[in-house]
Amino acid sequence: MTPAGSVRWSARDWVPGERLVGREAETDLPADAPVVGVLALQGDVLEHLRALRRCGARAVRVRSLADLDGLDGLVLPGGESTTIGKLLVLAGLLDPLRARIADGLPTFGTCAGMILLSRELDQETPQPVLGVLGVRTRRNAFGRQVDSFDTALAIAGVEGGPMDVSFIRAPWVEDVLDDDVEVLADVDGRPVVVRQGNVLATAFHPEVTGDDRLHQAFVDSLR
Amino acid sequence: MSDPRTGTTRVKRGLADMLKGGVIMDVVTPEQARIAEDAGAVAVMALERVPADIRRDGGVARMSDPDMIDSIVAEVSIPVMAKARIGHFVEAQVLQALGVDYIDESEVLTPADEAHHIDKWQFDVPFVCGATNLGEALRRLTEGAAMIRSKGEAGTGNVVEATRHMRSIAGEIRRLTTMDEAELFAAAKEHRAPYDLLAEIAETGRLPVVLFTAGGIATPADAAMMMQLGADGVFVGSGIFKSGNPEQRARAIVEATTSFDDPSVIAKVSRGLGEAMVGINIDTLPEDQRYASRGW
């Protein structure tokens, strides 16, 4: 009894939430559509999978080492960075992922993803990070949940006007550590979109708003 | 940047999206909150007594002491939730003022109003509410809840009610997706919920908010079963800190929730966990001690 246009649930390779709705069928994808993995340990994995599929990518779940094979790009979703970091260690994924990204795998992280990509965190308590983006990031920098906000934000290189974005217990970049880190957007002088080589990170969640322009640019860059 | 808008439906529902695939743990002290965060919890629920102790002690169960909530907020960097009594909008105002990240309008506490739930649209802080079936979930959404959890039967260590409620909600959603217009109008009456909300769910095949499960989860296999039934994540109350080895059990439930469809991982983390909480058979619970029947 799956909804029209979806394929039947099978026991493998799905993410929380898909059991109820079924998987959208991947129709009309050209054979050379880029394959983008979404790290599926915890967080809003399904939102990223859907955004990537809307943008013409073959989006797949990444939960183990074997899932890294054949990826053209990688997304680190929103979620709890402390949780995802611990699960990366348990899954034996921290070092292999770090190596793949350092080796040039195009990678896009949102919110918790930005934190996990950062080289340093502005806090005393240590937590596992990939450390492939030359910034020091401050977690929960905008405050607690009652301070979470929606806004329209102009981003360098994104055409068609400001993006509609949600900052949810969001981080910001406290310090840029490398000369080649580009700041593509800021909020009151705090960088919230940064890019360094093959790594792109946002402090907000483009995946929950339906404004797919960053996802589209990321997928297009992989073709 | 244009003027920031706080307290929107999108940021309220959005925080719940970020908790998906995760475990939210009941804690009563900062030390337990630290254990929960270190084990990989995505959030903690700060309360004075876990449901198993509320059952044992009896009496009126209320919102926790603000000092206790402050001490937990100060201890961890993950979101902190806290419970208000059903209908007790002033407890909710206090919790919002304390800066908690989510309020659980919870049947585990003694209801403060027998006719009205809290008008949750009046708050900037988001609410999670319990439901035993789709109609109850829809009525809570209509009142402004930004996240739903199946109720289960808290403090029993018995997963049977959580299973019943998850199957009920998921099954009713699947039924909606096959209905025509006329049947949807009838279903709206049956569920005592607005037609537009039902039509939206019939179209998308899911609730417009995150659906967690709660009430009686005690083992890694319990958590994984709820995930396979369609839950987005899991609340564990008494199941962790009423067990023999809370640190290890907390980690095991986190791992099983992530790898919910991989029995080899669930088997691995289930080894050597020590005593689970003792548990209660629901049949032996007197009607007035069944929390799931609180709320309507």
Coordinates of C-alpha atoms in Angstrom, one line a residue:
Chain A
M1 CA 0.0 0.0 0.0
T2 CA 2.8 2.4 -0.9
P3 CA 1.8 5.8 -2.4
A4 CA 1.8 6.1 -6.2
G5 CA 5.2 6.8 -7.7
S6 CA 7.1 5.1 -5.0
V7 CA 8.8 1.7 -4.8
R8 CA 8.1 -0.9 -2.2
W9 CA 10.1 -0.8 1.0
S10 CA 12.7 -3.4 1.2
A11 CA 14.6 -4.2 4.4
R12 CA 17.9 -2.6 3.3
D13 CA 19.3 0.7 2.3
W14 CA 16.6 3.1 3.6
V15 CA 16.6 5.8 6.1
P16 CA 14.2 6.8 9.0
G17 CA 11.0 8.2 7.7
E18 CA 11.0 6.3 4.4
R19 CA 9.2 3.3 5.9
L20 CA 6.0 5.4 5.9
V21 CA 6.2 7.1 2.6
G22 CA 8.1 4.6 0.5
R23 CA 11.0 5.6 -1.7
E24 CA 10.5 7.9 -4.7
A25 CA 11.2 6.0 -7.8
E26 CA 14.3 7.2 -9.6
T27 CA 12.8 7.7 -13.0
D28 CA 14.3 9.7 -15.9
L29 CA 17.8 9.8 -14.4
P30 CA 20.4 9.7 -17.2
A31 CA 23.0 6.9 -16.8
D32 CA 25.7 9.5 -16.1
A33 CA 23.8 11.3 -13.3
P34 CA 26.2 12.1 -10.5
V35 CA 26.1 9.7 -7.5
V36 CA 25.9 11.7 -4.2
G37 CA 26.1 10.0 -0.8
V38 CA 24.4 11.4 2.2
L39 CA 26.0 10.5 5.5
A40 CA 23.1 8.6 7.2
L41 CA 24.2 8.1 10.8
Q42 CA 21.7 10.6 12.3
G43 CA 20.0 13.8 11.3
D44 CA 17.8 15.1 8.4
V45 CA 19.1 12.6 5.9
L46 CA 15.8 12.2 4.0
E47 CA 15.5 15.9 3.4
H48 CA 19.0 15.9 1.7
L49 CA 18.3 12.8 -0.3
R50 CA 15.1 14.4 -1.6
A51 CA 16.7 17.7 -2.4
L52 CA 19.5 15.9 -4.3
R53 CA 17.0 13.8 -6.2
R54 CA 15.0 16.9 -7.2
C55 CA 18.3 18.3 -8.6
G56 CA 19.0 15.2 -10.8
A57 CA 21.5 13.3 -8.7
R58 CA 21.4 9.6 -7.8
A59 CA 21.3 10.0 -4.0
V60 CA 22.4 7.2 -1.8
R61 CA 22.8 6.4 1.9
V62 CA 26.2 6.3 3.4
R63 CA 26.5 4.4 6.6
S64 CA 29.5 2.1 6.2
L65 CA 32.9 2.0 4.6
A66 CA 31.5 0.0 1.6
D67 CA 29.0 2.8 0.9
L68 CA 31.9 5.2 0.0
D69 CA 32.7 3.3 -3.2
G70 CA 31.7 5.1 -6.4
L71 CA 30.6 8.4 -5.0
D72 CA 30.9 11.6 -7.0
G73 CA 30.0 13.8 -4.1
L74 CA 29.1 13.6 -0.4
V75 CA 26.7 15.5 1.8
L76 CA 26.9 15.8 5.6
P77 CA 23.4 16.6 6.9
G78 CA 22.0 18.6 9.7
G79 CA 21.7 16.8 13.1
E80 CA 23.5 16.6 16.4
S81 CA 27.2 17.0 15.6
T82 CA 28.2 15.3 18.9
T83 CA 26.1 12.3 18.1
I84 CA 27.2 12.0 14.4
G85 CA 30.9 12.4 15.5
K86 CA 30.7 9.5 17.9
L87 CA 28.9 7.3 15.4
L88 CA 31.5 8.2 12.8
V89 CA 34.1 6.8 15.2
L90 CA 32.1 3.7 16.0
A91 CA 31.4 3.0 12.3
G92 CA 35.2 3.3 11.5
L93 CA 34.3 6.1 9.1
L94 CA 36.1 9.1 10.6
D95 CA 39.6 8.5 9.1
P96 CA 38.5 7.1 5.7
L97 CA 36.1 10.0 5.2
R98 CA 38.8 12.5 6.2
A99 CA 41.1 10.9 3.7
R100 CA 38.5 10.8 0.9
I101 CA 37.6 14.5 1.4
A102 CA 41.3 15.6 1.7
D103 CA 41.8 13.6 -1.6
G104 CA 39.3 15.9 -3.4
L105 CA 35.8 14.3 -2.9
P106 CA 33.4 17.2 -3.4
T107 CA 31.6 17.6 0.0
F108 CA 28.7 19.8 1.2
G109 CA 27.9 20.1 4.9
T110 CA 25.0 21.9 6.5
C111 CA 24.8 23.0 10.2
A112 CA 26.1 19.9 12.0
G113 CA 27.9 19.1 8.7
M114 CA 29.7 22.4 8.9
I115 CA 30.8 21.6 12.5
L116 CA 32.0 18.2 11.5
L117 CA 34.0 19.6 8.6
S118 CA 35.7 22.2 10.7
R119 CA 39.4 22.0 11.7
E120 CA 38.7 23.5 15.1
L121 CA 35.8 24.1 17.4
D122 CA 35.4 27.1 19.7
Q123 CA 34.8 25.0 22.9
E124 CA 36.6 23.3 25.7
T125 CA 34.9 19.9 25.4
P126 CA 36.6 17.9 22.7
Q127 CA 34.4 16.0 20.1
P128 CA 35.4 14.1 16.9
V129 CA 35.6 16.2 13.7
L130 CA 36.9 15.6 10.2
G131 CA 39.0 18.8 10.3
V132 CA 39.1 19.3 6.5
L133 CA 37.8 22.9 6.4
G134 CA 40.2 25.6 7.6
V135 CA 37.9 27.4 10.1
R136 CA 37.2 27.5 13.8
T137 CA 33.5 27.1 14.3
R138 CA 31.3 27.9 17.3
R139 CA 28.4 25.6 18.0
N140 CA 25.0 26.9 18.9
A141 CA 26.4 30.4 18.3
F142 CA 23.1 32.1 17.6
G143 CA 21.6 30.8 20.9
R144 CA 19.1 28.2 22.0
Q145 CA 16.0 27.0 20.1
V146 CA 13.9 30.1 20.9
D147 CA 16.6 32.1 19.0
S148 CA 16.4 29.9 15.9
F149 CA 15.2 31.9 12.9
D150 CA 14.1 32.1 9.3
T151 CA 15.5 34.8 7.0
A152 CA 16.4 35.7 3.4
L153 CA 20.1 35.7 2.9
A154 CA 22.2 36.9 -0.1
I155 CA 24.9 34.4 -1.0
A156 CA 27.8 35.1 -3.3
G157 CA 27.5 33.1 -6.5
V158 CA 23.8 32.2 -6.0
E159 CA 21.8 33.9 -8.7
G160 CA 18.1 34.9 -8.5
G161 CA 18.0 36.9 -5.2
P162 CA 18.5 36.0 -1.6
M163 CA 17.9 32.4 -0.5
D164 CA 15.1 31.5 1.9
V165 CA 17.0 29.8 4.8
S166 CA 16.4 28.4 8.4
F167 CA 19.1 28.8 11.1
I168 CA 18.3 26.2 13.8
R169 CA 20.5 26.2 16.9
A170 CA 23.0 27.1 14.2
P171 CA 26.8 27.6 14.4
W172 CA 28.8 30.4 12.8
V173 CA 32.5 30.6 11.8
E174 CA 34.3 32.3 14.6
D175 CA 37.7 32.5 12.8
V176 CA 38.9 31.7 9.3
L177 CA 42.2 29.9 9.6
D178 CA 43.4 29.5 6.0
D179 CA 43.9 32.2 3.3
D180 CA 42.1 30.2 0.6
V181 CA 38.8 29.9 2.6
E182 CA 36.1 32.0 0.7
V183 CA 33.3 33.6 2.8
L184 CA 30.2 33.5 0.5
A185 CA 27.8 34.9 3.1
D186 CA 27.8 36.3 6.6
V187 CA 25.3 37.4 9.3
D188 CA 26.4 40.5 11.1
G189 CA 30.0 39.8 10.1
R190 CA 29.9 36.1 11.1
P191 CA 30.6 33.8 8.2
V192 CA 27.8 31.4 7.6
V193 CA 28.6 30.1 4.1
V194 CA 32.2 29.1 3.4
R195 CA 34.1 27.3 0.7
Q196 CA 37.6 25.9 0.6
G197 CA 38.5 24.0 -2.5
N198 CA 36.2 20.9 -2.8
V199 CA 34.5 21.6 0.6
L200 CA 31.3 23.8 0.9
A201 CA 29.6 24.4 4.3
T202 CA 26.5 26.4 5.4
A203 CA 25.5 27.2 9.0
F204 CA 21.8 27.0 7.9
H205 CA 19.6 24.3 6.4
P206 CA 18.8 24.7 2.7
E207 CA 17.4 21.2 2.8
V208 CA 14.3 22.1 4.9
T209 CA 13.1 25.1 2.8
G210 CA 12.6 23.7 -0.7
D211 CA 15.1 26.4 -2.0
D212 CA 17.3 24.0 -3.8
R213 CA 19.8 26.4 -5.5
L214 CA 22.8 25.4 -3.4
H215 CA 22.0 21.7 -3.9
Q216 CA 21.6 22.3 -7.6
A217 CA 24.9 24.1 -7.9
F218 CA 26.6 21.3 -6.0
V219 CA 25.1 18.6 -8.2
D220 CA 25.9 20.6 -11.4
S221 CA 29.5 20.9 -10.3
L222 CA 29.8 17.1 -10.2
R223 CA 28.8 16.6 -13.8
Chain B
M1 CA 20.1 39.5 5.7
S2 CA 16.4 40.4 6.1
D3 CA 14.8 40.7 9.6
P4 CA 15.1 37.3 11.3
R5 CA 11.8 35.6 12.1
T6 CA 11.9 33.5 15.3
G7 CA 9.4 31.0 16.5
T8 CA 8.2 30.1 13.0
T9 CA 6.5 26.8 12.3
R10 CA 9.5 25.9 10.1
V11 CA 12.1 26.4 12.8
K12 CA 10.0 24.6 15.3
R13 CA 9.4 21.5 13.1
G14 CA 13.0 21.9 11.8
L15 CA 14.7 21.2 15.1
A16 CA 12.7 17.9 15.3
D17 CA 14.0 17.1 11.8
M18 CA 17.5 17.4 13.1
L19 CA 16.8 14.9 15.9
K20 CA 15.8 12.2 13.4
G21 CA 17.5 8.8 13.7
G22 CA 18.5 9.7 17.2
V23 CA 17.7 8.8 20.8
I24 CA 16.3 11.3 23.4
M25 CA 17.0 10.2 27.0
D26 CA 15.2 11.0 30.2
V27 CA 17.6 12.3 32.8
V28 CA 17.1 13.5 36.4
T29 CA 20.6 14.9 37.3
P30 CA 23.4 16.7 35.4
E31 CA 25.5 13.6 35.9
Q32 CA 23.0 11.5 34.0
A33 CA 22.7 14.2 31.3
R34 CA 26.5 14.0 30.9
I35 CA 26.3 10.2 30.5
A36 CA 23.5 10.6 27.9
E37 CA 25.4 13.1 25.9
D38 CA 28.6 11.0 26.0
A39 CA 26.6 8.0 24.9
G40 CA 25.4 9.9 21.8
A41 CA 21.9 11.1 22.8
V42 CA 20.6 13.8 20.4
A43 CA 18.8 15.5 23.3
V44 CA 17.9 15.0 26.9
M45 CA 14.6 15.2 28.7
A46 CA 15.1 16.9 32.0
L47 CA 12.6 15.7 34.7
E48 CA 12.5 15.2 38.4
R49 CA 11.6 11.5 38.4
V50 CA 11.7 8.9 35.6
P51 CA 8.2 7.5 34.8
A52 CA 9.0 4.2 36.6
D53 CA 9.5 6.2 39.8
I54 CA 6.5 8.4 39.2
R55 CA 4.5 5.1 39.1
R56 CA 6.1 3.8 42.2
D57 CA 5.7 7.0 44.2
G58 CA 2.2 8.0 43.1
G59 CA 0.9 11.4 44.0
V60 CA 0.8 14.4 41.6
A61 CA 3.6 14.6 39.1
R62 CA 4.5 18.2 38.0
M63 CA 7.0 20.3 36.0
S64 CA 10.6 20.0 37.4
D65 CA 12.3 22.4 39.6
P66 CA 13.8 25.3 37.6
D67 CA 17.2 24.9 39.4
M68 CA 17.3 21.3 38.3
I69 CA 16.5 22.2 34.7
D70 CA 19.1 25.0 34.7
S71 CA 21.8 22.6 36.0
I72 CA 21.1 20.2 33.1
V73 CA 21.0 23.1 30.5
A74 CA 24.4 24.2 31.9
E75 CA 25.9 20.6 31.7
V76 CA 25.2 19.6 28.1
S77 CA 25.6 21.2 24.6
I78 CA 22.8 19.1 23.0
P79 CA 19.1 20.3 23.1
V80 CA 17.3 20.0 26.5
M81 CA 13.6 19.2 26.6
A82 CA 11.4 19.4 29.7
K83 CA 7.8 18.2 30.5
A84 CA 4.8 20.3 31.3
R85 CA 1.5 18.9 32.5
I86 CA -1.3 18.5 29.9
G87 CA -3.1 21.8 29.7
H88 CA -0.8 23.6 32.1
F89 CA 0.1 26.6 30.0
V90 CA 1.9 28.4 32.8
E91 CA 4.3 25.6 33.4
A92 CA 5.0 25.9 29.6
Q93 CA 5.5 29.6 30.0
V94 CA 8.1 29.0 32.8
L95 CA 9.9 26.4 30.7
Q96 CA 10.1 28.7 27.7
A97 CA 11.5 31.4 30.0
L98 CA 14.1 29.0 31.3
G99 CA 15.3 28.5 27.7
V100 CA 14.5 24.8 27.2
D101 CA 14.6 23.8 23.5
Y102 CA 11.5 21.7 23.4
I103 CA 8.5 21.2 25.7
D104 CA 6.8 17.8 26.1
E105 CA 3.2 18.3 27.0
S106 CA 3.2 14.9 28.7
E107 CA 0.7 12.4 29.9
V108 CA 3.4 11.1 32.2
L109 CA 2.7 14.1 34.5
T110 CA -0.7 14.5 36.1
P111 CA -3.0 16.4 33.7
A112 CA -3.8 20.0 34.8
D113 CA -6.8 20.4 32.6
E114 CA -9.3 17.7 31.6
A115 CA -10.8 19.5 28.6
H116 CA -8.0 21.6 27.0
H117 CA -4.5 21.0 25.9
I118 CA -2.1 23.9 25.8
D119 CA -2.6 26.4 22.9
K120 CA 0.9 25.8 21.5
W121 CA 0.7 28.4 18.8
Q122 CA 1.1 31.0 21.5
F123 CA 4.8 30.0 22.2
D124 CA 8.1 30.5 20.4
V125 CA 9.4 27.2 21.9
P126 CA 8.3 24.1 20.0
F127 CA 6.2 21.3 21.6
V128 CA 6.2 17.6 21.3
C129 CA 2.9 15.7 22.2
G130 CA 2.0 12.1 22.6
A131 CA -0.6 10.3 20.5
T132 CA -2.1 6.8 20.6
N133 CA -3.6 7.1 17.1
L134 CA -3.8 9.3 14.1
G135 CA -6.7 11.4 15.2
E136 CA -5.0 12.3 18.5
A137 CA -1.8 13.2 16.6
L138 CA -3.8 15.4 14.2
R139 CA -5.6 17.2 17.1
R140 CA -2.3 18.0 18.7
L141 CA -0.9 19.3 15.4
T142 CA -4.0 21.5 15.1
E143 CA -3.1 22.9 18.5
G144 CA 0.4 23.7 17.3
A145 CA 2.5 20.7 18.2
A146 CA 5.7 20.6 16.1
M147 CA 6.6 17.0 16.8
I148 CA 4.6 13.9 17.7
R149 CA 5.6 10.8 19.7
S150 CA 3.6 7.7 20.0
K151 CA 2.7 7.4 23.7
G152 CA 3.4 3.8 24.5
E153 CA 3.0 3.1 28.3
A154 CA 5.8 5.0 30.0
G155 CA 7.7 3.5 33.0
T156 CA 6.7 -0.1 32.2
G157 CA 9.7 -1.3 30.2
N158 CA 7.1 -3.0 28.1
V159 CA 7.1 -2.2 24.4
V160 CA 3.7 -3.6 23.6
E161 CA 1.8 -0.3 23.8
A162 CA 4.4 1.6 21.8
T163 CA 4.0 -1.1 19.1
R164 CA 0.2 -0.7 19.2
H165 CA 0.4 3.1 18.8
M166 CA 3.0 3.1 16.1
R167 CA 1.1 0.5 14.1
S168 CA -2.1 2.4 14.6
I169 CA -0.7 5.7 13.4
A170 CA 1.2 4.3 10.5
G171 CA -1.7 2.1 9.4
E172 CA -4.2 4.9 9.5
I173 CA -1.8 7.1 7.5
R174 CA -1.6 4.3 4.9
R175 CA -5.4 4.1 4.8
L176 CA -5.7 7.8 4.1
T177 CA -3.5 7.6 1.1
T178 CA -6.0 5.3 -0.6
M179 CA -9.1 7.3 0.1
D180 CA -11.1 9.4 -2.4
E181 CA -12.5 12.9 -1.5
A182 CA -15.7 11.7 0.0
E183 CA -13.9 9.2 2.2
L184 CA -11.5 11.9 3.3
F185 CA -14.4 14.1 4.5
A186 CA -15.7 11.1 6.5
A187 CA -12.3 10.4 7.8
A188 CA -11.9 14.0 9.0
K189 CA -15.1 13.5 11.1
E190 CA -14.0 10.1 12.4
H191 CA -10.6 11.5 13.4
R192 CA -12.1 14.8 14.7
A193 CA -9.4 16.7 12.8
P194 CA -9.5 19.4 10.0
Y195 CA -10.0 18.1 6.5
D196 CA -7.1 20.1 5.0
L197 CA -4.7 18.4 7.3
L198 CA -6.0 15.0 6.3
A199 CA -5.9 15.9 2.7
E200 CA -2.2 16.9 3.1
I201 CA -1.3 13.6 4.8
A202 CA -3.2 11.6 2.2
E203 CA -1.1 13.4 -0.5
T204 CA 2.3 13.0 1.2
G205 CA 1.8 9.7 3.0
R206 CA 3.2 11.0 6.2
L207 CA 2.7 13.4 9.1
P208 CA 3.9 17.0 8.3
V209 CA 6.1 16.7 11.4
V210 CA 8.6 14.2 12.8
L211 CA 7.1 11.1 14.5
F212 CA 9.1 9.6 17.3
T213 CA 8.2 6.7 19.5
A214 CA 8.1 6.5 23.3
G215 CA 6.9 4.6 26.3
G216 CA 8.4 1.2 27.2
I217 CA 11.5 1.1 25.1
A218 CA 14.1 -0.9 27.2
T219 CA 16.4 -2.7 24.8
P220 CA 18.4 -2.0 21.6
A221 CA 16.0 -4.4 19.8
D222 CA 13.0 -2.5 21.0
A223 CA 14.4 0.7 19.6
A224 CA 15.3 -0.9 16.3
M225 CA 11.8 -2.4 16.0
M226 CA 10.2 1.0 16.4
M227 CA 12.4 2.4 13.7
Q228 CA 11.5 -0.4 11.4
L229 CA 7.8 0.3 12.1
G230 CA 8.4 3.8 10.8
A231 CA 9.5 5.9 13.7
D232 CA 11.9 8.7 13.0
G233 CA 13.6 8.3 16.3
V234 CA 13.2 7.1 19.9
F235 CA 12.5 8.5 23.4
V236 CA 13.9 6.3 26.2
G237 CA 12.7 7.1 29.7
S238 CA 13.2 4.7 32.5
G239 CA 14.8 2.1 30.3
I240 CA 18.3 3.4 30.6
F241 CA 18.8 4.7 34.1
K242 CA 16.7 1.9 35.7
S243 CA 18.9 -0.7 34.1
G244 CA 22.1 -2.4 35.4
N245 CA 24.6 -0.6 33.2
P246 CA 23.2 2.8 32.0
E247 CA 26.4 3.9 30.1
Q248 CA 26.6 0.7 28.0
R249 CA 22.9 0.4 27.5
A250 CA 22.6 4.0 26.4
R251 CA 25.4 3.6 23.8
A252 CA 23.8 0.3 22.6
I253 CA 20.4 1.9 22.1
V254 CA 22.0 4.8 20.2
E255 CA 23.9 2.3 17.9
A256 CA 20.8 0.1 17.4
T257 CA 18.7 3.2 16.4
T258 CA 21.3 4.2 13.8
S259 CA 21.7 0.6 12.4
F260 CA 18.0 -0.3 12.9
D261 CA 17.9 -2.4 9.8
D262 CA 21.2 -4.3 10.4
P263 CA 20.5 -7.3 12.8
S264 CA 24.2 -8.0 13.1
V265 CA 24.9 -4.6 14.7
I266 CA 21.8 -5.0 17.0
A267 CA 23.1 -8.5 18.0
K268 CA 26.6 -7.1 18.7
V269 CA 25.4 -4.2 20.9
S270 CA 22.9 -6.4 22.7
R271 CA 25.6 -8.6 24.2
G272 CA 26.6 -8.3 27.9
L273 CA 24.3 -5.4 28.7
G274 CA 23.4 -6.7 32.1
E275 CA 20.0 -6.4 33.7
A276 CA 17.3 -4.6 31.7
M277 CA 14.7 -2.7 33.8
V278 CA 12.3 -5.2 35.4
G279 CA 9.2 -4.2 33.5
I280 CA 5.5 -4.4 34.1
N281 CA 2.8 -6.3 32.2
I282 CA 0.2 -3.8 31.0
D283 CA -2.7 -6.2 31.8
T284 CA -1.8 -5.9 35.5
L285 CA -2.0 -2.1 35.5
P286 CA -5.2 -0.6 36.9
E287 CA -7.0 1.5 34.4
D288 CA -6.3 4.8 36.3
Q289 CA -2.5 4.1 36.1
R290 CA -2.5 3.8 32.4
Y291 CA -0.9 7.1 31.2
A292 CA -1.7 6.6 27.6
S293 CA -5.4 7.2 28.3
R294 CA -4.6 10.7 29.6
G295 CA -5.2 13.4 26.9
W296 CA -7.8 13.0 24.2

